Short mmCIF file of C-alpha atoms and ligand atoms in Angstrom, two decimals:
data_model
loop_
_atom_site.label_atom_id
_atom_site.label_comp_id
_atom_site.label_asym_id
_atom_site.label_seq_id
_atom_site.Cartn_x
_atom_site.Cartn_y
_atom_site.Cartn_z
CA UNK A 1 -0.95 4.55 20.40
CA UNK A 2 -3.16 6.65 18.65
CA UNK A 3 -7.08 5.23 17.80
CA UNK A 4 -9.13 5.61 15.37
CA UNK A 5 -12.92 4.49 14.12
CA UNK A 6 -13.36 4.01 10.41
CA UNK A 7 -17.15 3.85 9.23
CA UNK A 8 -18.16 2.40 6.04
CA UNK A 9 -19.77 -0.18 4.31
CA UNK A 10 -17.08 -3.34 4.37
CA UNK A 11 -15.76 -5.84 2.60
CA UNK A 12 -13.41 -8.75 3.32
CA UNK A 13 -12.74 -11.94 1.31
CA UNK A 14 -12.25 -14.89 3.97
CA UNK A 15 -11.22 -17.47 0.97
CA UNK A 16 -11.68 -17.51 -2.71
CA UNK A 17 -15.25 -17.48 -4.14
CA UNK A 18 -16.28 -20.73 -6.06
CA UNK A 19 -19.40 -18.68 -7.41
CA UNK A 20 -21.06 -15.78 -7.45
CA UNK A 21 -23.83 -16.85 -4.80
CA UNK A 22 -20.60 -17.81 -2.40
CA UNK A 23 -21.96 -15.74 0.27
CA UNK A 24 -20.37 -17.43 2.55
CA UNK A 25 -16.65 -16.62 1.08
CA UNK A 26 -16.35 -12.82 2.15
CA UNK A 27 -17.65 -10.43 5.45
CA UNK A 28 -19.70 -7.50 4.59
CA UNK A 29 -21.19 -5.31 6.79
CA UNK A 30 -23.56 -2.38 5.41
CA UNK A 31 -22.93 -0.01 8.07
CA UNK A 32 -19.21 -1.39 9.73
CA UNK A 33 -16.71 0.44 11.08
CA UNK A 34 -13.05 -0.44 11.68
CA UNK A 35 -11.52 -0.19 14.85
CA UNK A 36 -7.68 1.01 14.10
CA UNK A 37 -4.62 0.88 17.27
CA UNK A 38 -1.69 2.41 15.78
CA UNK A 39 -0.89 1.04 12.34
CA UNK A 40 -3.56 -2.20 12.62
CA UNK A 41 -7.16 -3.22 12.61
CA UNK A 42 -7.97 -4.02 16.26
CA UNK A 43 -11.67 -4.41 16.05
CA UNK A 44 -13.62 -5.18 12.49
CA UNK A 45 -17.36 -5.60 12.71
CA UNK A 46 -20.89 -3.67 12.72
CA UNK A 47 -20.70 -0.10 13.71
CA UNK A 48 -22.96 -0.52 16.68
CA UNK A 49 -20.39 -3.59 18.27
CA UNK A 50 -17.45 -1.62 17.89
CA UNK A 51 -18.02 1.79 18.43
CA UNK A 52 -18.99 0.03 22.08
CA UNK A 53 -16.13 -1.51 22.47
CA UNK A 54 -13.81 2.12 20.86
CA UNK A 55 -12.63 4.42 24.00
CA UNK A 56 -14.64 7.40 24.65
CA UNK A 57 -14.27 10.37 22.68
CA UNK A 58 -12.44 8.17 19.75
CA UNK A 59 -11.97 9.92 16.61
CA UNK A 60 -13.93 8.52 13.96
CA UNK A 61 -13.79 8.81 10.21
CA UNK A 62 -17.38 8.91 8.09
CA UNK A 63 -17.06 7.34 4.48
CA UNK A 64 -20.72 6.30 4.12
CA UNK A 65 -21.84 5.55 1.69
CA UNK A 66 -18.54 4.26 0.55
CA UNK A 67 -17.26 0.29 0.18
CA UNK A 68 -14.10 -0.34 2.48
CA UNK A 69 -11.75 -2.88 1.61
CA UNK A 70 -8.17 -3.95 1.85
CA UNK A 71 -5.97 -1.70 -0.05
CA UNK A 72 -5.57 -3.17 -3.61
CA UNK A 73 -2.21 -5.27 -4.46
CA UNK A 74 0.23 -5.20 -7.53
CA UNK A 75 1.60 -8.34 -7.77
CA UNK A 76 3.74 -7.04 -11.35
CA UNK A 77 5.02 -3.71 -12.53
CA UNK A 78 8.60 -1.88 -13.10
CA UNK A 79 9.12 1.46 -11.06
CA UNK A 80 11.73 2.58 -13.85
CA UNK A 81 9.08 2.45 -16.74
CA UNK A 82 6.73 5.36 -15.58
CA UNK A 83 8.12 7.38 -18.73
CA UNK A 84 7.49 4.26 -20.75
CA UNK A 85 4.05 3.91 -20.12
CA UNK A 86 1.89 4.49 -23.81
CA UNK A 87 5.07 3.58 -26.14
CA UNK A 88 3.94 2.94 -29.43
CA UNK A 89 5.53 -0.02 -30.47
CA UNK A 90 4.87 -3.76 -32.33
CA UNK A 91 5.32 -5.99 -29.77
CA UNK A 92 7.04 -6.89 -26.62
CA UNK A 93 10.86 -7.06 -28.05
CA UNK A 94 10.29 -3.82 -30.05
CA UNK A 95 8.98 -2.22 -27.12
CA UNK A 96 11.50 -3.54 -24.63
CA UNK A 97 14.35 -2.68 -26.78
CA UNK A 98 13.14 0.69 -28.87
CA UNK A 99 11.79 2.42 -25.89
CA UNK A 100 12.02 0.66 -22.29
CA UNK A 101 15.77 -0.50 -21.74
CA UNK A 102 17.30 3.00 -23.22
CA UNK A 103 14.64 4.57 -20.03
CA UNK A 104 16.14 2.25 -18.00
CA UNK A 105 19.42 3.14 -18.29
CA UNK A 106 18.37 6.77 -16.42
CA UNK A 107 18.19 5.36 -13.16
CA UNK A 108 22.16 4.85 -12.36
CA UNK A 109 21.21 8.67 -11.28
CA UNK A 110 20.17 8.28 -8.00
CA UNK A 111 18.38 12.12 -8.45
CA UNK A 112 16.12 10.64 -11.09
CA UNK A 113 15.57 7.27 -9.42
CA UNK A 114 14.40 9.34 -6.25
CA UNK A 115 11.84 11.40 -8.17
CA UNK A 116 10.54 8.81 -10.28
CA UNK A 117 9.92 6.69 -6.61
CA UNK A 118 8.27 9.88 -5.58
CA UNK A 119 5.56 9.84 -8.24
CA UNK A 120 5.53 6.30 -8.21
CA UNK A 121 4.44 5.95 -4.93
CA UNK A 122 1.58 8.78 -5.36
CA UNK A 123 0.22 7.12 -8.47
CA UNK A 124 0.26 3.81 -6.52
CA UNK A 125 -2.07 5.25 -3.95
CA UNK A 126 -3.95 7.95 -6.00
CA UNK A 127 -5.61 4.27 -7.43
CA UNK A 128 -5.79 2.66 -3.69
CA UNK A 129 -2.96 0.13 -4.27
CA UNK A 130 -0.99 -0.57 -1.19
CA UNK A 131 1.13 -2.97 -1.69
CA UNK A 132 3.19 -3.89 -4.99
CA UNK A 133 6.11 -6.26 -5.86
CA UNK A 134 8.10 -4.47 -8.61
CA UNK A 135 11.12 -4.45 -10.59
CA UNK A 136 13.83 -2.16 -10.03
CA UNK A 137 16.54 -1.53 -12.76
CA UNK A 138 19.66 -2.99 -12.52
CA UNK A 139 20.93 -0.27 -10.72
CA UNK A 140 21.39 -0.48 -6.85
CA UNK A 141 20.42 3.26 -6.96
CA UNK A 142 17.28 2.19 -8.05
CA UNK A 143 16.43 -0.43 -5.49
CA UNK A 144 17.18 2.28 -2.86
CA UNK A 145 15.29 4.77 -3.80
CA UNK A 146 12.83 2.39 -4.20
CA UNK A 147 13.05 1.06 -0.98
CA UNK A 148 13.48 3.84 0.74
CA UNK A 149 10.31 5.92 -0.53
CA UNK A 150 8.99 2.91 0.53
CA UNK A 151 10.02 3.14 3.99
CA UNK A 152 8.92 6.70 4.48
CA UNK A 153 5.09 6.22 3.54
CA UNK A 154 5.20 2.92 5.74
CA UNK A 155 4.12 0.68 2.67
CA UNK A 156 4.79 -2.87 2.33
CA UNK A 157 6.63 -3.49 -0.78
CA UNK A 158 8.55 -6.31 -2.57
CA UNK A 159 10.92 -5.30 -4.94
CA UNK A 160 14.40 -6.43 -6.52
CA UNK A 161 17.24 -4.85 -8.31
CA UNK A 162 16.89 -6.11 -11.60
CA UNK A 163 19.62 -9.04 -12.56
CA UNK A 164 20.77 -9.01 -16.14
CA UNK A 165 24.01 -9.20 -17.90
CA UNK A 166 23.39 -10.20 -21.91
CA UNK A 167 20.92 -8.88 -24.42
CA UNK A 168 20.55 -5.18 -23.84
CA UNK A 169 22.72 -1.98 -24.11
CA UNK A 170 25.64 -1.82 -21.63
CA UNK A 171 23.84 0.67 -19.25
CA UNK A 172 22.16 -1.99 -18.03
CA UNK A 173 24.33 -4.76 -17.58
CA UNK A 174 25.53 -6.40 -14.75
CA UNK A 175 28.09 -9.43 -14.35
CA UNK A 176 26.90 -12.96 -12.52
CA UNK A 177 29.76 -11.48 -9.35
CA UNK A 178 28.08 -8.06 -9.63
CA UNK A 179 24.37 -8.92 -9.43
CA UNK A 180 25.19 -11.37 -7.15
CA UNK A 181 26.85 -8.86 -4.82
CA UNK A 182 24.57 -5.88 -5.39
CA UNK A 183 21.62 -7.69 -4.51
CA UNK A 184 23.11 -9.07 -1.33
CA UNK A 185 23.49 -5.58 -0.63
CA UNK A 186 20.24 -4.48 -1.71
CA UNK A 187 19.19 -7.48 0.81
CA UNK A 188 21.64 -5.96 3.86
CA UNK A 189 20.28 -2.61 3.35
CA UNK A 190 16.70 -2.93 2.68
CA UNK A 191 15.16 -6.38 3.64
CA UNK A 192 13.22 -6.34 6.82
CA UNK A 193 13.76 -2.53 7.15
CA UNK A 194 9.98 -1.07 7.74
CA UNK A 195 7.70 -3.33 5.87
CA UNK A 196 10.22 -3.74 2.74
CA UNK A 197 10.76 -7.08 1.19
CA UNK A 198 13.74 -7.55 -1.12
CA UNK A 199 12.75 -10.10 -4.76
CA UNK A 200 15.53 -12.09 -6.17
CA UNK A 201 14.75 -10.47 -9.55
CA UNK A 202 16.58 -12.00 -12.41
CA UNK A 203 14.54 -9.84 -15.13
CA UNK A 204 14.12 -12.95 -17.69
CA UNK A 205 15.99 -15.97 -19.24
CA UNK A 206 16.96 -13.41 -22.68
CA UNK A 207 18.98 -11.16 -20.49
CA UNK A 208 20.55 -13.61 -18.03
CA UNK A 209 23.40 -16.00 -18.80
CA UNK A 210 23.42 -19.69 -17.38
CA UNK A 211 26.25 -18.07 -14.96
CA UNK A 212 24.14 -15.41 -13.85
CA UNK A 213 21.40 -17.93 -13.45
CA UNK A 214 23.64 -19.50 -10.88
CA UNK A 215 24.02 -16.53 -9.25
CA UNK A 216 20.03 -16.48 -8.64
CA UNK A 217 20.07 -19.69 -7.73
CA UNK A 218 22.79 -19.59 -4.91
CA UNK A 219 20.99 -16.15 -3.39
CA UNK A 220 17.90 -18.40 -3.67
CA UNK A 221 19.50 -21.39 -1.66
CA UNK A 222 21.10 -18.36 0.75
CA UNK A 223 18.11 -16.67 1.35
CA UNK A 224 15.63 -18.98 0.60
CA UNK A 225 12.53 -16.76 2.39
CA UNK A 226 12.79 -14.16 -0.07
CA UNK A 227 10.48 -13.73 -3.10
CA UNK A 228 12.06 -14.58 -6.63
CA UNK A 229 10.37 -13.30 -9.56
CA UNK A 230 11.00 -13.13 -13.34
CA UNK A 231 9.01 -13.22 -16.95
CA UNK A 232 7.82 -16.14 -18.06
CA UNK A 233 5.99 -16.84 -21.44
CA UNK A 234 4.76 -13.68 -22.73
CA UNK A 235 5.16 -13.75 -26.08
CA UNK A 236 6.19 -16.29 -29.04
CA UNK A 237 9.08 -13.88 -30.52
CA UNK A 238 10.22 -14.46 -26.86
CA UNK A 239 9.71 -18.11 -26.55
CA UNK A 240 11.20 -18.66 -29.14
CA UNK A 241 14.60 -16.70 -28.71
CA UNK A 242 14.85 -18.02 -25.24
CA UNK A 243 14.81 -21.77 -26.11
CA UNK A 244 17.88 -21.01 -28.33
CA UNK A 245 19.34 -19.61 -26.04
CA UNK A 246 19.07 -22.38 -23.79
CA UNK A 247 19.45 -25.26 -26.32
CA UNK A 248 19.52 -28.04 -23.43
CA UNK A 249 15.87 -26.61 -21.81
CA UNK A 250 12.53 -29.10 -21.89
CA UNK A 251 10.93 -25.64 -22.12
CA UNK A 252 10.48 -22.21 -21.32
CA UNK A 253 9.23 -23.25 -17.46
CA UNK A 254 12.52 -25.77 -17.27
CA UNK A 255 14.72 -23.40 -17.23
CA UNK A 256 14.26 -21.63 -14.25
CA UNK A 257 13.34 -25.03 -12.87
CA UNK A 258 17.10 -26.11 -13.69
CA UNK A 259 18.42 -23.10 -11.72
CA UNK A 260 15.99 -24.03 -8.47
CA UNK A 261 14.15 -21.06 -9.42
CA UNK A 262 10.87 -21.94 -8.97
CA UNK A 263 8.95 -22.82 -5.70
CA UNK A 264 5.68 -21.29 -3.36
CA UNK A 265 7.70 -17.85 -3.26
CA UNK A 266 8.08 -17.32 -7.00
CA UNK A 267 6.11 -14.75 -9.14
CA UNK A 268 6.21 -15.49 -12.71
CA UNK A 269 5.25 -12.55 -15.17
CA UNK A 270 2.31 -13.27 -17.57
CA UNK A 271 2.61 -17.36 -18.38
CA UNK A 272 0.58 -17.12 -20.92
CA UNK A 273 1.54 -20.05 -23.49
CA UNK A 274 1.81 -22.78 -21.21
CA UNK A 275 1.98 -26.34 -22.16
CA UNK A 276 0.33 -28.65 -20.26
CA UNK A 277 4.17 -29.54 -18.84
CA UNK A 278 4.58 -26.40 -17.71
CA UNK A 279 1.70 -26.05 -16.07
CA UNK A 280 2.34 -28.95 -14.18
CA UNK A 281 5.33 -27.94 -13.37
CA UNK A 282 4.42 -24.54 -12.07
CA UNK A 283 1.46 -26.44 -9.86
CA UNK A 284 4.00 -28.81 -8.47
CA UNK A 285 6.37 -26.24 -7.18
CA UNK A 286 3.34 -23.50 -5.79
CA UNK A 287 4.66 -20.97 -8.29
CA UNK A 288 2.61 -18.53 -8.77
CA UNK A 289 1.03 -17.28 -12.84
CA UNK A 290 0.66 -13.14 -12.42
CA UNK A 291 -1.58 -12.52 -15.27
CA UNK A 292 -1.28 -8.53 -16.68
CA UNK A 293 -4.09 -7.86 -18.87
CA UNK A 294 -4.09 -4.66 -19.77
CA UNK A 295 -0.06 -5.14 -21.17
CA UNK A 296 -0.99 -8.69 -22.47
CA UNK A 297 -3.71 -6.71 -24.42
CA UNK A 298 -0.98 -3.72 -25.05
CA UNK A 299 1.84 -5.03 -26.45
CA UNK A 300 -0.37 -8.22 -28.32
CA UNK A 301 0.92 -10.61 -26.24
CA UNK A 302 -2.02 -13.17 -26.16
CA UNK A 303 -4.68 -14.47 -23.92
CA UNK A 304 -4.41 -16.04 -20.63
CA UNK A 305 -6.05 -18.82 -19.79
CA UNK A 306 -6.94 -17.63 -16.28
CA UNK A 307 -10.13 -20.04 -15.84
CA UNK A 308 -8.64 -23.30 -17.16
CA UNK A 309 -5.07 -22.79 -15.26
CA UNK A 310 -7.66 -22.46 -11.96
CA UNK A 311 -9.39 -24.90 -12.27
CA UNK A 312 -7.08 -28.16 -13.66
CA UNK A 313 -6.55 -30.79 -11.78
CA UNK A 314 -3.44 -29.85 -11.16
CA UNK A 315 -4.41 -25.73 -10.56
CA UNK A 316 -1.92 -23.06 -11.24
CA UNK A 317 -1.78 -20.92 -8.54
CA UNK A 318 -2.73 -16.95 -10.24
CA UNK A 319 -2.50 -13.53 -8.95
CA UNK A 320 -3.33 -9.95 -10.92
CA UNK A 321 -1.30 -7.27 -11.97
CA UNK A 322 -1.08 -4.23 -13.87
CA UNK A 323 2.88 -4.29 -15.27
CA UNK A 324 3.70 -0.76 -16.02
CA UNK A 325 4.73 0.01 -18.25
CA UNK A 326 3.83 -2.57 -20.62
CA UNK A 327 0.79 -2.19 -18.78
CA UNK A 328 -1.87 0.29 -19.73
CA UNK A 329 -3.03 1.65 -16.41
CA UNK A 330 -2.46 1.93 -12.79
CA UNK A 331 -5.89 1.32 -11.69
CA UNK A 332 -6.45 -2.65 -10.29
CA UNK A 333 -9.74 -1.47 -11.24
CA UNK A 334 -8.92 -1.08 -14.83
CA UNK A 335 -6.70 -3.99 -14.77
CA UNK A 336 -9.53 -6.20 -13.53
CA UNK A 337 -11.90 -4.83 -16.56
CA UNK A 338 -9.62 -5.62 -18.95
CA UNK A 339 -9.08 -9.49 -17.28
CA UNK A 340 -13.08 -9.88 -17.08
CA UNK A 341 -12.70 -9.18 -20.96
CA UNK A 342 -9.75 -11.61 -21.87
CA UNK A 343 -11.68 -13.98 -20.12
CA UNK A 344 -15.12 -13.42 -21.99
CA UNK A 345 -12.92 -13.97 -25.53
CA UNK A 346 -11.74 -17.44 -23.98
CA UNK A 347 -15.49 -18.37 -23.48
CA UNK A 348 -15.10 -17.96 -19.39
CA UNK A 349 -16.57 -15.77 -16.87
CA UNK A 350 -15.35 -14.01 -14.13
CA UNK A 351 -17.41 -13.00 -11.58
CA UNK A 352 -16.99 -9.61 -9.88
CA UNK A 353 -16.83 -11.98 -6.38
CA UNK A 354 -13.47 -13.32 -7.96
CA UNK A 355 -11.51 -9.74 -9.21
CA UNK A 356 -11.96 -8.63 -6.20
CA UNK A 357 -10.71 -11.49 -4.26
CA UNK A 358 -7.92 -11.60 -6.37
CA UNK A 359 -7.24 -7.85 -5.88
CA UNK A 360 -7.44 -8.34 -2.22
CA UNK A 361 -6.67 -11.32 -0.47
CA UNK A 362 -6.16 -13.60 -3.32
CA UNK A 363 -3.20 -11.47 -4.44
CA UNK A 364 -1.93 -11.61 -0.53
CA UNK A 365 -2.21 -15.11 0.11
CA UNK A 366 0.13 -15.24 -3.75
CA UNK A 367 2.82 -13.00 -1.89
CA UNK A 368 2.11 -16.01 1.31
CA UNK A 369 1.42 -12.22 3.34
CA UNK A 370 -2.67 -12.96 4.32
CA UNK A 371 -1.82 -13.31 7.80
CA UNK A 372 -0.27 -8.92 7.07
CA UNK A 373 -2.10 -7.50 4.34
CA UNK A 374 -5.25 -8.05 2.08
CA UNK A 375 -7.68 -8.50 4.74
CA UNK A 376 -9.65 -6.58 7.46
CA UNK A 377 -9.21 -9.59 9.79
CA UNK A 378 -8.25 -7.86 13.04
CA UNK A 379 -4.14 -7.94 13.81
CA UNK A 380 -3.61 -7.32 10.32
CA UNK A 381 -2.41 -3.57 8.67
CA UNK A 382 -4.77 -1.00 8.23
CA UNK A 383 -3.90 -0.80 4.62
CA UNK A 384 -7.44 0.09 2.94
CA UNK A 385 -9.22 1.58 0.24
CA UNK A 386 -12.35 3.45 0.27
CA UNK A 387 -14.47 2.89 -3.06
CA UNK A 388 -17.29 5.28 -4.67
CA UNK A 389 -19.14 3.46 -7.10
CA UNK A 390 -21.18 6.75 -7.89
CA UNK A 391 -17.82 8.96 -8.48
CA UNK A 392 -18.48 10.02 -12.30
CA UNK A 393 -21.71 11.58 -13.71
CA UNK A 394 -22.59 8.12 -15.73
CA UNK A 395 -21.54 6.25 -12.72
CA UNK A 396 -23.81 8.01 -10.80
CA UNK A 397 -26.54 7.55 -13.04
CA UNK A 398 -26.00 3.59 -13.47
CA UNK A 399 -25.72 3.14 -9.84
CA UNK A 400 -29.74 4.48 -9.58
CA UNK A 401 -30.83 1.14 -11.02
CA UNK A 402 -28.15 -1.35 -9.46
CA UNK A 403 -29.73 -3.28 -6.52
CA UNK A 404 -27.11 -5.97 -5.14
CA UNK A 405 -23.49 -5.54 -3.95
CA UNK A 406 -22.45 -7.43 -6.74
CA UNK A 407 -23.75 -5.37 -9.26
CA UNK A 408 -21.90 -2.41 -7.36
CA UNK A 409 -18.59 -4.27 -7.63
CA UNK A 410 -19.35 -5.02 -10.79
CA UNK A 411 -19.79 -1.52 -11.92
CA UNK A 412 -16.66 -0.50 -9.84
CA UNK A 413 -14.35 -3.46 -11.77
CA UNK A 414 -15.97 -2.14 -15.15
CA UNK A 415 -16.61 1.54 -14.82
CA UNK A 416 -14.11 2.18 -12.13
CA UNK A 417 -10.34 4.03 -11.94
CA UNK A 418 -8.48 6.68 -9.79
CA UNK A 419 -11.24 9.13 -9.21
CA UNK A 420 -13.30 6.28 -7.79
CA UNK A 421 -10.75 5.70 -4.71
CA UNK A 422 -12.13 8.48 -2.30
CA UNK A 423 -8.80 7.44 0.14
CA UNK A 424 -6.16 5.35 0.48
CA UNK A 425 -4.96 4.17 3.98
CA UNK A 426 -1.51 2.76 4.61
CA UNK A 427 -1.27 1.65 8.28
CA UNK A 428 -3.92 3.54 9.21
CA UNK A 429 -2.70 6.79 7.99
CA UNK A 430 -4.78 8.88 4.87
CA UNK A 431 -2.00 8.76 2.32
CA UNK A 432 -4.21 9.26 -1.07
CA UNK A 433 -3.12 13.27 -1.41
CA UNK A 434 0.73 11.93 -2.07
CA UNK A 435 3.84 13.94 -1.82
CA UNK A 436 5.41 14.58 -5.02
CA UNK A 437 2.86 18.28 -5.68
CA UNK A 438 2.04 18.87 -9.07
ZN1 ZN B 501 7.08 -7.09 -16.55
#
């Protein structure tokens, strides 16, 4: 197996950060190096300890002064909405039916599916993200494309072929029997195959029937490892059309509840307007809140209540996403701006300590993956990002006055996007160039 010595500054979160004078929540080492075997970290620690313990003659990669740190996770976005991204449009049903759905319907072509996967991969690690759980169309072409991309950069991805049979044009419809079927075979072709990991992914309540709801829920009892995800909450419009279309529901949260749709494995888009029953709810069952604040922002959607879901006595589990295309911007980095600033206008802070935990290993332990990705524990996969907080002319400048690592990541979260990420490793391999040309 080949070797490999990565030197850098480096940062690892060991659990989330109650403060920001948690020192004792994350690993940094000012001059560390990364010892890589194959496709994992073997050795993590200060250069002097593990260039020792490297082989002789090891080849060794130089990013000082650079921050290392787990590649960045996407725990929300749609591969079919690249052309979608920056649609001018009122709100989230406007935008969903004016612009995204008809771009949806492209990807029965399994020519456009593969070069959309192309770029969507490069743009993916052009802004260090590694691994992503996305949404797929409805099409089984686009779940293999996905999937397969996927395969051939040796990324670990989650993603689903989109379930939805009411409420949009018939391009991209499916029955309960077909989306039932499809995604069984989206499961027998794709699910364990490299480091892929097939979603159930009924898209949302408005484009599902109760029978296709059934469907989810019986590939949820069959399969019941597998990571479901849906919307949930975004947007009153939404709410609102939802509950009358399921009369019978408590609420928004009860419906998917009802189909045994919600447990420790389920990623729920947005949840913004919660009620405290919901909430509950969501905390009972480990499902996990995947707040996207640059779309929330976007499309108008509202405010998440990041902070106060956190910390209630009954805490929501949350993770951090960017949800392209309703999503402004590929960058975690951006993403993580534009949550520090939803959170200021709710009266909370969030500390630089916590974005990029919850980039990291916050977002990995949401996916139940910490013991694979979001790390640089040793035995984990050297999926990594290399950070320079000096990588534009006024970053440069602001980085001659800041003195702590925390003001660094706090520049980086603020300041920060793709020209920042100096490279992008996926199992130990430099992948940041990408494939697709220009
Ligand atoms: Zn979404």
């Amino acid at each position: 197996m080949t070797q490999k010595l990565i030197r850098g500054r480096l940062l690892s979160f060991k659990r989330a950060p109650h403060s920001l004078t948690d020192t004792d929540s994350y690993a940094y080492e000012s001059d560390g190096a990364l010892l890589i075997v194959g496709d994992r970290i073997s050795v993590a620690g200060s250069y002097g300890t593990v260039k020792a313990i490297a082989p002789e003659g090891v080849e060794e990669v130089d990013h000082r002064p650079h921050l290392i740190l787990p590649g960045f996770i996407d725990m929300h976005l749609h591969f079919p909405q690249m052309q979608v991204i920056a649609s001018y449009a009122a709100d989230l049903l406007e935008w969903l039916n004016t612009y995204t759905f008809p771009e949806e319907c492209r990807f029965v072509e399994s020519e456009h599916a593969a070069r959309i996967a192309t770029h969507f991969y490069d743009e993916l690690l052009r802004h260090g993200t590694t691994t992503a759980a996305a949404y797929c169309s409805v099409h089984k072409t686009s779940a293999d494309a996905f999937f397969a991309e996927a395969l051939t950069r040796g990324m670990c991805m989650v993603g689903g072929k989109v379930m939805m049979d009411r409420n949009a044009p018939q391009g991209l419809l499916d029955t309960p029997e077909m989306s039932y079927d499809e995604t069984r075979a989206v499961i027998a072709d794709w699910h364990g195959r490299g480091r892929n990991h097939v979603a159930i992914t009924p898209r949302f309540a408005i484009t599902s029937t109760p029978g296709q709801m059934k469907a989810a829920q019986a590939l949820a009892q069959e399969f019941p490892d597998l990571h479901i995800q849906t919307h949930l909450s975004e947007n009153h419009d939404e709410i609102r059309y939802t509950m009358e279309l399921y009369p019978e529901a408590t609420d928004y949260t009860d419906i998917y509840a009802h189909y045994g749709l919600l447990g420790k494995k389920t990623l729920l888009g947005h949840a913004i307007h919660l009620s405290e029953r919901e909430a509950d709810a969501l905390s009972e069952a480990g499902a996990v809140a995947v707040h996207c604040p640059t779309s929330n922002l976007f499309l108008g959607s509202g405010l998440f209540p990041m902070k106060s879901l956190m910390r209630r006595e009954k805490p929501v589990r949350v993770a951090v996403a960017t949800d392209i295309g309703g999503g402004s911007s590929y960058s975690m980095l951006r993403t993580m701006d534009e949550a520090y600033k939803i959170q200021q206008l709710l009266g909370e802070r969030l500390n630089p300590l916590e974005s990029f935990y919850l980039m990291t290993r916050g977002n990995a332990e949401a996916l139940s993956m910490a013991d694979e990705i979001g790390t640089l524990e040793p035995g984990t996969a050297a999926d990594l990002v290399v950070l320079n907080a000096a990588s534009t002319p006024a970053m440069r400048l602001r980085m001659e006055t800041v003195k702590t690592l925390l003001e660094e990541l706090f520049l980086l979260q603020t300041m920060g996007d793709d020209r920042t990420v100096v490279e992008t490793y996926v199992a130990g391999k430099a992948m940041k160039g990408g494939l697709a040309g220009e």
